[in-house]
Amino acid sequence: MEFNADELRAYFLTRIIGRRIEYYEELESTNTEALRLALENAPEGTVVIADAQSEGRGRLDRIWESPPSLNLYLSVVLRPDIPAASASLIPLAVGVTVAEVISKYCPGKVQLKWPNDVLFDGRKICGILTEMRTKADRVHFIIVGIGVNINMRKLDFPRAIRETATSLRIETECEIDRLDVAIRLFENLERWYRIFLSGGEAAIREKWLQYADIVGKRIEVVFGKTIQRGTVTGLDDSGALLLEGETGVQQVLAGDVYIERL
Ligand code: BTN
């Protein structure tokens, strides 16, 4: 299916997100290109999309599988005029954005996994990588990278992630128009970004917790060789997960979350 970037540009002329759209057949990584453009003063809302990535990047230095013509790989430049310490809810707002969009195609089993993996029926359907640059303790810019598995079939995934990843096509049994998903994503990101800018942190946390369905569950969080265990009590103001364990309440700032097997 052709990806018509001009159609996308015309649609987003009046918004923040998608004000400028750069489309490439292949990039190493849309996050790396967006970072480069942001350093050259690309305006807020600039979106970089690629049909394929040769070095798609995931969280914790992982690789993001990015074959051509099947999925969405995009990165957005945000320039909120806020202290860097206040930006930590943005990744969660992006998770909520994507979860709502995925729910439009396949409702019911969409779940957020801290900080912002989007799962469908326990399998990963979208990953989000946010990268921030600061200037004197304020946000200079934030790159929000979103990878959504759209038309991958089971055999398109490398064997190692075949059982743990999924796509919209696998779940709906229909081929999905990537442009349609991109438009819904931009519209919803615009909405949640504006909620964030107008002081809607509580709404973001509430919606995130709704999709995560994790409060009261015992989890373990693995970060390198460190393991934290406890029962989730919620999110703090900065979006860190709060765990109640034997030594009291601790903040989870990074790592992979697993529901503890009893
Ligand atoms: C993760 O779950 O580990 C995050 C994956 C993020 C992948 C997206 S694809 C578009 C953007 N460009 C990248 O190199 N990574 C992000």
mmCIF file of C-alpha atoms and ligand atoms in Angstrom:
data_model
loop_
_atom_site.group_PDB
_atom_site.id
_atom_site.type_symbol
_atom_site.label_atom_id
_atom_site.label_comp_id
_atom_site.label_asym_id
_atom_site.label_seq_id
_atom_site.Cartn_x
_atom_site.Cartn_y
_atom_site.Cartn_z
ATOM 1 C CA MET A 1 0.000 0.000 0.000
ATOM 2 C CA GLU A 2 1.462 3.423 -1.022
ATOM 3 C CA PHE A 3 2.212 5.868 1.783
ATOM 4 C CA ASN A 4 1.017 9.277 0.597
ATOM 5 C CA ALA A 5 2.958 11.807 2.678
ATOM 6 C CA ASP A 6 1.441 14.841 0.835
ATOM 7 C CA GLU A 7 -2.050 13.825 1.922
ATOM 8 C CA LEU A 8 -0.795 13.622 5.483
ATOM 9 C CA ARG A 9 0.886 17.058 5.247
ATOM 10 C CA ALA A 10 -2.260 18.769 3.921
ATOM 11 C CA TYR A 11 -4.313 17.350 6.767
ATOM 12 C CA PHE A 12 -2.050 18.588 9.553
ATOM 13 C CA LEU A 13 -1.314 22.166 8.447
ATOM 14 C CA THR A 14 -3.164 23.792 11.363
ATOM 15 C CA ARG A 15 -1.963 21.580 14.187
ATOM 16 C CA ILE A 16 1.135 21.264 16.339
ATOM 17 C CA ILE A 17 1.780 17.602 15.575
ATOM 18 C CA GLY A 18 2.533 17.080 11.904
ATOM 19 C CA ARG A 19 3.180 20.756 11.125
ATOM 20 C CA ARG A 20 6.197 19.555 9.191
ATOM 21 C CA ILE A 21 6.427 15.980 7.929
ATOM 22 C CA GLU A 22 9.601 14.403 6.602
ATOM 23 C CA TYR A 23 9.131 11.041 4.916
ATOM 24 C CA TYR A 24 11.950 8.674 3.947
ATOM 25 C CA GLU A 25 11.986 5.235 2.352
ATOM 26 C CA GLU A 26 14.711 4.177 4.740
ATOM 27 C CA LEU A 27 16.546 5.706 7.662
ATOM 28 C CA GLU A 28 18.884 4.274 10.251
ATOM 29 C CA SER A 29 16.417 5.457 12.870
ATOM 30 C CA THR A 30 13.671 8.079 12.769
ATOM 31 C CA ASN A 31 14.683 9.120 16.316
ATOM 32 C CA THR A 32 18.250 9.813 15.181
ATOM 33 C CA GLU A 33 17.029 11.862 12.201
ATOM 34 C CA ALA A 34 14.499 13.781 14.330
ATOM 35 C CA LEU A 35 17.277 14.514 16.828
ATOM 36 C CA ARG A 36 19.432 15.875 13.999
ATOM 37 C CA LEU A 37 16.576 18.055 12.685
ATOM 38 C CA ALA A 38 15.760 19.307 16.197
ATOM 39 C CA LEU A 39 19.376 20.397 16.658
ATOM 40 C CA GLU A 40 18.951 22.353 13.399
ATOM 41 C CA ASN A 41 15.921 24.128 14.941
ATOM 42 C CA ALA A 42 13.142 22.081 13.318
ATOM 43 C CA PRO A 43 9.837 23.433 14.676
ATOM 44 C CA GLU A 44 7.794 21.754 17.369
ATOM 45 C CA GLY A 45 5.524 19.125 15.850
ATOM 46 C CA THR A 46 7.994 18.057 13.149
ATOM 47 C CA VAL A 47 7.404 14.393 12.335
ATOM 48 C CA VAL A 48 9.922 12.048 10.757
ATOM 49 C CA ILE A 49 8.470 8.875 9.221
ATOM 50 C CA ALA A 50 10.338 6.053 7.527
ATOM 51 C CA ASP A 51 9.066 3.082 5.599
ATOM 52 C CA ALA A 52 11.982 1.065 6.992
ATOM 53 C CA GLN A 53 14.761 1.519 9.551
ATOM 54 C CA SER A 54 18.160 -0.137 9.246
ATOM 55 C CA GLU A 55 19.024 0.489 12.905
ATOM 56 C CA GLY A 56 15.708 0.961 14.675
ATOM 57 C CA ARG A 57 16.396 1.616 18.347
ATOM 58 C CA GLY A 58 14.454 0.353 21.347
ATOM 59 C CA ARG A 59 14.610 1.109 25.065
ATOM 60 C CA LEU A 60 17.593 -0.095 27.086
ATOM 61 C CA ASP A 61 19.783 -0.250 23.942
ATOM 62 C CA ARG A 62 17.649 -2.909 22.260
ATOM 63 C CA ILE A 63 16.986 -3.287 18.526
ATOM 64 C CA TRP A 64 13.553 -2.437 17.074
ATOM 65 C CA GLU A 65 12.636 -4.715 14.171
ATOM 66 C CA SER A 66 11.852 -2.351 11.279
ATOM 67 C CA PRO A 67 11.272 -4.153 7.953
ATOM 68 C CA PRO A 68 9.910 -2.140 4.974
ATOM 69 C CA SER A 69 6.270 -1.591 3.955
ATOM 70 C CA LEU A 70 4.665 -3.219 6.982
ATOM 71 C CA ASN A 71 4.678 -0.993 10.032
ATOM 72 C CA LEU A 72 4.811 2.572 11.305
ATOM 73 C CA TYR A 73 8.104 4.039 12.458
ATOM 74 C CA LEU A 74 7.857 7.698 13.354
ATOM 75 C CA SER A 75 9.393 10.310 15.616
ATOM 76 C CA VAL A 76 7.968 13.642 16.728
ATOM 77 C CA VAL A 77 9.870 16.729 17.923
ATOM 78 C CA LEU A 78 8.273 18.390 20.974
ATOM 79 C CA ARG A 79 9.462 21.650 22.511
ATOM 80 C CA PRO A 80 7.460 22.218 25.707
ATOM 81 C CA ASP A 81 8.661 25.330 27.542
ATOM 82 C CA ILE A 82 8.984 23.608 30.932
ATOM 83 C CA PRO A 83 11.649 22.551 33.446
ATOM 84 C CA ALA A 84 13.240 19.225 32.458
ATOM 85 C CA ALA A 85 12.037 17.700 35.735
ATOM 86 C CA SER A 86 8.411 18.311 34.713
ATOM 87 C CA ALA A 87 8.650 16.364 31.456
ATOM 88 C CA SER A 88 8.562 12.847 32.841
ATOM 89 C CA LEU A 89 4.841 12.373 32.258
ATOM 90 C CA ILE A 90 5.203 12.910 28.510
ATOM 91 C CA PRO A 91 6.215 9.266 27.832
ATOM 92 C CA LEU A 92 3.153 8.089 29.771
ATOM 93 C CA ALA A 93 0.898 10.488 27.825
ATOM 94 C CA VAL A 94 2.282 9.008 24.602
ATOM 95 C CA GLY A 95 1.535 5.505 25.885
ATOM 96 C CA VAL A 96 -2.068 6.532 26.565
ATOM 97 C CA THR A 97 -2.239 8.113 23.095
ATOM 98 C CA VAL A 98 -1.206 4.876 21.398
ATOM 99 C CA ALA A 99 -3.306 2.622 23.640
ATOM 100 C CA GLU A 100 -6.429 4.582 22.691
ATOM 101 C CA VAL A 101 -5.620 4.367 18.981
ATOM 102 C CA ILE A 102 -4.924 0.614 19.105
ATOM 103 C CA SER A 103 -8.211 0.171 21.008
ATOM 104 C CA LYS A 104 -10.079 1.692 18.047
ATOM 105 C CA TYR A 105 -8.905 -1.206 15.855
ATOM 106 C CA CYS A 106 -9.068 -4.000 18.398
ATOM 107 C CA PRO A 107 -10.845 -3.038 21.605
ATOM 108 C CA GLY A 108 -10.709 -4.819 24.905
ATOM 109 C CA LYS A 109 -7.322 -6.365 25.430
ATOM 110 C CA VAL A 110 -5.049 -3.324 25.107
ATOM 111 C CA GLN A 111 -2.764 -2.833 28.068
ATOM 112 C CA LEU A 112 0.039 -0.448 29.018
ATOM 113 C CA LYS A 113 3.131 -1.882 30.623
ATOM 114 C CA TRP A 114 5.304 0.573 32.556
ATOM 115 C CA PRO A 115 6.694 2.834 31.360
ATOM 116 C CA ASN A 116 5.025 2.727 27.968
ATOM 117 C CA ASP A 117 4.992 -0.585 26.133
ATOM 118 C CA VAL A 118 1.631 -1.166 24.504
ATOM 119 C CA LEU A 119 0.488 -4.780 24.665
ATOM 120 C CA PHE A 120 -2.426 -6.587 23.101
ATOM 121 C CA ASP A 121 -3.510 -9.698 24.980
ATOM 122 C CA GLY A 122 -0.080 -9.738 26.642
ATOM 123 C CA ARG A 123 1.929 -9.381 23.414
ATOM 124 C CA LYS A 124 3.838 -6.250 22.449
ATOM 125 C CA ILE A 125 2.234 -4.291 19.614
ATOM 126 C CA CYS A 126 3.972 -0.922 20.031
ATOM 127 C CA GLY A 127 7.141 0.463 21.566
ATOM 128 C CA ILE A 128 7.880 4.069 22.501
ATOM 129 C CA LEU A 129 11.321 5.613 22.890
ATOM 130 C CA THR A 130 11.516 9.172 24.228
ATOM 131 C CA GLU A 131 14.783 11.078 24.276
ATOM 132 C CA MET A 132 15.246 14.504 25.836
ATOM 133 C CA ARG A 133 17.859 17.243 25.455
ATOM 134 C CA THR A 134 17.993 19.972 28.084
ATOM 135 C CA LYS A 135 19.363 23.524 28.259
ATOM 136 C CA ALA A 136 20.035 24.972 31.711
ATOM 137 C CA ASP A 137 17.589 22.576 33.430
ATOM 138 C CA ARG A 138 14.804 23.304 30.943
ATOM 139 C CA VAL A 139 13.598 21.137 28.096
ATOM 140 C CA HIS A 140 15.380 22.031 24.869
ATOM 141 C CA PHE A 141 13.449 19.377 22.958
ATOM 142 C CA ILE A 142 12.019 15.895 23.334
ATOM 143 C CA ILE A 143 11.979 13.268 20.611
ATOM 144 C CA VAL A 144 9.050 10.881 20.865
ATOM 145 C CA GLY A 145 9.691 7.742 18.795
ATOM 146 C CA ILE A 146 6.780 5.411 18.152
ATOM 147 C CA GLY A 147 6.963 2.013 16.458
ATOM 148 C CA VAL A 148 3.659 0.247 15.822
ATOM 149 C CA ASN A 149 3.514 -3.283 14.440
ATOM 150 C CA ILE A 150 0.796 -2.955 11.846
ATOM 151 C CA ASN A 151 0.844 -5.481 9.005
ATOM 152 C CA MET A 152 3.494 -7.937 10.259
ATOM 153 C CA ARG A 153 2.378 -11.568 10.069
ATOM 154 C CA LYS A 154 3.655 -14.047 12.601
ATOM 155 C CA LEU A 155 6.416 -15.309 10.301
ATOM 156 C CA ASP A 156 7.634 -11.748 9.627
ATOM 157 C CA PHE A 157 8.825 -11.524 13.251
ATOM 158 C CA PRO A 158 12.223 -13.007 14.105
ATOM 159 C CA ARG A 159 11.796 -16.317 15.916
ATOM 160 C CA ALA A 160 13.048 -14.850 19.209
ATOM 161 C CA ILE A 161 10.062 -12.500 19.541
ATOM 162 C CA ARG A 162 7.426 -14.460 17.609
ATOM 163 C CA GLU A 163 5.548 -15.470 20.744
ATOM 164 C CA THR A 164 5.886 -12.172 22.584
ATOM 165 C CA ALA A 165 5.089 -9.679 19.789
ATOM 166 C CA THR A 166 1.969 -9.101 17.751
ATOM 167 C CA SER A 167 0.523 -6.709 15.171
ATOM 168 C CA LEU A 168 -2.793 -5.097 14.284
ATOM 169 C CA ARG A 169 -3.074 -7.449 11.319
ATOM 170 C CA ILE A 170 -2.563 -10.570 13.437
ATOM 171 C CA GLU A 171 -5.178 -9.408 15.929
ATOM 172 C CA THR A 172 -7.812 -8.129 13.489
ATOM 173 C CA GLU A 173 -7.094 -10.566 10.634
ATOM 174 C CA CYS A 174 -7.315 -7.564 8.264
ATOM 175 C CA GLU A 175 -4.685 -5.573 6.399
ATOM 176 C CA ILE A 176 -4.575 -2.115 7.998
ATOM 177 C CA ASP A 177 -3.990 1.230 6.237
ATOM 178 C CA ARG A 178 -0.840 2.697 7.808
ATOM 179 C CA LEU A 179 -1.847 6.243 6.831
ATOM 180 C CA ASP A 180 -5.092 5.836 8.740
ATOM 181 C CA VAL A 181 -3.198 4.735 11.860
ATOM 182 C CA ALA A 182 -0.724 7.627 11.457
ATOM 183 C CA ILE A 183 -3.539 10.205 11.227
ATOM 184 C CA ARG A 184 -5.298 8.839 14.311
ATOM 185 C CA LEU A 185 -1.992 8.820 16.186
ATOM 186 C CA PHE A 186 -1.209 12.436 15.304
ATOM 187 C CA GLU A 187 -4.705 13.602 16.260
ATOM 188 C CA ASN A 188 -4.646 11.819 19.569
ATOM 189 C CA LEU A 189 -1.083 12.879 20.359
ATOM 190 C CA GLU A 190 -2.148 16.462 19.704
ATOM 191 C CA ARG A 191 -5.020 15.992 22.177
ATOM 192 C CA TRP A 192 -2.943 14.439 24.991
ATOM 193 C CA TYR A 193 -0.037 16.834 24.441
ATOM 194 C CA ARG A 194 -2.419 19.781 24.846
ATOM 195 C CA ILE A 195 -3.875 18.152 27.981
ATOM 196 C CA PHE A 196 -0.311 17.858 29.321
ATOM 197 C CA LEU A 197 0.510 21.507 28.478
ATOM 198 C CA SER A 198 -2.631 22.758 30.187
ATOM 199 C CA GLY A 199 -1.877 21.065 33.523
ATOM 200 C CA GLY A 200 -3.707 17.782 32.968
ATOM 201 C CA GLU A 201 -1.138 15.552 34.658
ATOM 202 C CA ALA A 202 -3.761 13.942 36.895
ATOM 203 C CA ALA A 203 -5.858 12.977 33.854
ATOM 204 C CA ILE A 204 -2.794 11.415 32.218
ATOM 205 C CA ARG A 205 -1.935 9.378 35.330
ATOM 206 C CA GLU A 206 -5.556 8.279 35.734
ATOM 207 C CA LYS A 207 -5.911 7.121 32.131
ATOM 208 C CA TRP A 208 -2.519 5.430 32.226
ATOM 209 C CA LEU A 209 -3.447 3.471 35.382
ATOM 210 C CA GLN A 210 -6.741 2.481 33.771
ATOM 211 C CA TYR A 211 -4.907 0.923 30.810
ATOM 212 C CA ALA A 212 -2.146 -0.594 32.977
ATOM 213 C CA ASP A 213 -4.524 -2.349 35.381
ATOM 214 C CA ILE A 214 -1.593 -2.965 37.691
ATOM 215 C CA VAL A 215 -2.494 -1.369 41.035
ATOM 216 C CA GLY A 216 -2.582 -4.005 43.786
ATOM 217 C CA LYS A 217 -0.554 -6.522 41.748
ATOM 218 C CA ARG A 218 2.770 -7.953 42.922
ATOM 219 C CA ILE A 219 5.484 -7.305 40.369
ATOM 220 C CA GLU A 220 9.207 -7.548 39.917
ATOM 221 C CA VAL A 221 11.197 -4.950 38.058
ATOM 222 C CA VAL A 222 14.467 -6.028 36.488
ATOM 223 C CA PHE A 223 17.074 -3.415 35.598
ATOM 224 C CA GLY A 224 20.465 -4.948 34.786
ATOM 225 C CA LYS A 225 21.333 -6.971 37.874
ATOM 226 C CA THR A 226 18.945 -5.090 40.154
ATOM 227 C CA ILE A 227 15.543 -6.549 40.987
ATOM 228 C CA GLN A 228 12.842 -4.638 42.858
ATOM 229 C CA ARG A 229 9.805 -6.516 44.174
ATOM 230 C CA GLY A 230 6.575 -5.292 45.701
ATOM 231 C CA THR A 231 2.919 -4.473 45.269
ATOM 232 C CA VAL A 232 2.048 -1.566 42.984
ATOM 233 C CA THR A 233 0.292 1.267 44.781
ATOM 234 C CA GLY A 234 0.184 3.753 41.887
ATOM 235 C CA LEU A 235 2.261 6.392 40.112
ATOM 236 C CA ASP A 236 3.916 9.377 41.768
ATOM 237 C CA ASP A 237 3.695 12.904 40.340
ATOM 238 C CA SER A 238 6.667 12.260 38.051
ATOM 239 C CA GLY A 239 5.181 9.080 36.567
ATOM 240 C CA ALA A 240 7.470 6.726 38.520
ATOM 241 C CA LEU A 241 5.821 3.471 39.548
ATOM 242 C CA LEU A 242 5.339 3.141 43.322
ATOM 243 C CA LEU A 243 6.017 -0.248 44.866
ATOM 244 C CA GLU A 244 5.201 -1.205 48.417
ATOM 245 C CA GLY A 245 7.642 -3.827 49.641
ATOM 246 C CA GLU A 246 9.124 -5.097 52.900
ATOM 247 C CA THR A 247 11.257 -1.971 53.283
ATOM 248 C CA GLY A 248 8.441 0.506 52.593
ATOM 249 C CA VAL A 249 7.426 2.321 49.427
ATOM 250 C CA GLN A 250 10.029 2.570 46.667
ATOM 251 C CA GLN A 251 10.043 4.403 43.340
ATOM 252 C CA VAL A 252 10.705 2.483 40.116
ATOM 253 C CA LEU A 253 12.641 4.699 37.718
ATOM 254 C CA ALA A 254 13.779 2.219 35.042
ATOM 255 C CA GLY A 255 13.591 -1.435 34.081
ATOM 256 C CA ASP A 256 11.347 -4.172 32.752
ATOM 257 C CA VAL A 257 8.209 -5.013 34.692
ATOM 258 C CA TYR A 258 6.994 -8.600 35.224
ATOM 259 C CA ILE A 259 3.884 -9.646 37.085
ATOM 260 C CA GLU A 260 5.288 -11.872 39.834
ATOM 261 C CA ARG A 261 4.532 -15.562 39.455
ATOM 262 C CA LEU A 262 3.362 -16.880 42.821
HETATM 263 C C1 BTN B 1 10.925 -0.098 22.851
HETATM 264 O O1 BTN B 1 9.856 -0.633 23.157
HETATM 265 O O2 BTN B 1 11.994 -0.610 23.166
HETATM 266 C C2 BTN B 1 10.874 1.202 22.109
HETATM 267 C C3 BTN B 1 10.848 1.001 20.634
HETATM 268 C C4 BTN B 1 10.721 2.285 19.863
HETATM 269 C C5 BTN B 1 10.786 2.063 18.369
HETATM 270 C C6 BTN B 1 10.545 3.319 17.601
HETATM 271 S S1 BTN B 1 10.363 3.021 15.870
HETATM 272 C C7 BTN B 1 10.432 4.728 15.556
HETATM 273 C C8 BTN B 1 11.503 5.302 16.467
HETATM 274 N N1 BTN B 1 12.808 5.172 15.854
HETATM 275 C C9 BTN B 1 13.598 4.341 16.534
HETATM 276 O O3 BTN B 1 14.772 4.047 16.217
HETATM 277 N N2 BTN B 1 12.950 3.856 17.600
HETATM 278 C C10 BTN B 1 11.610 4.399 17.700
#
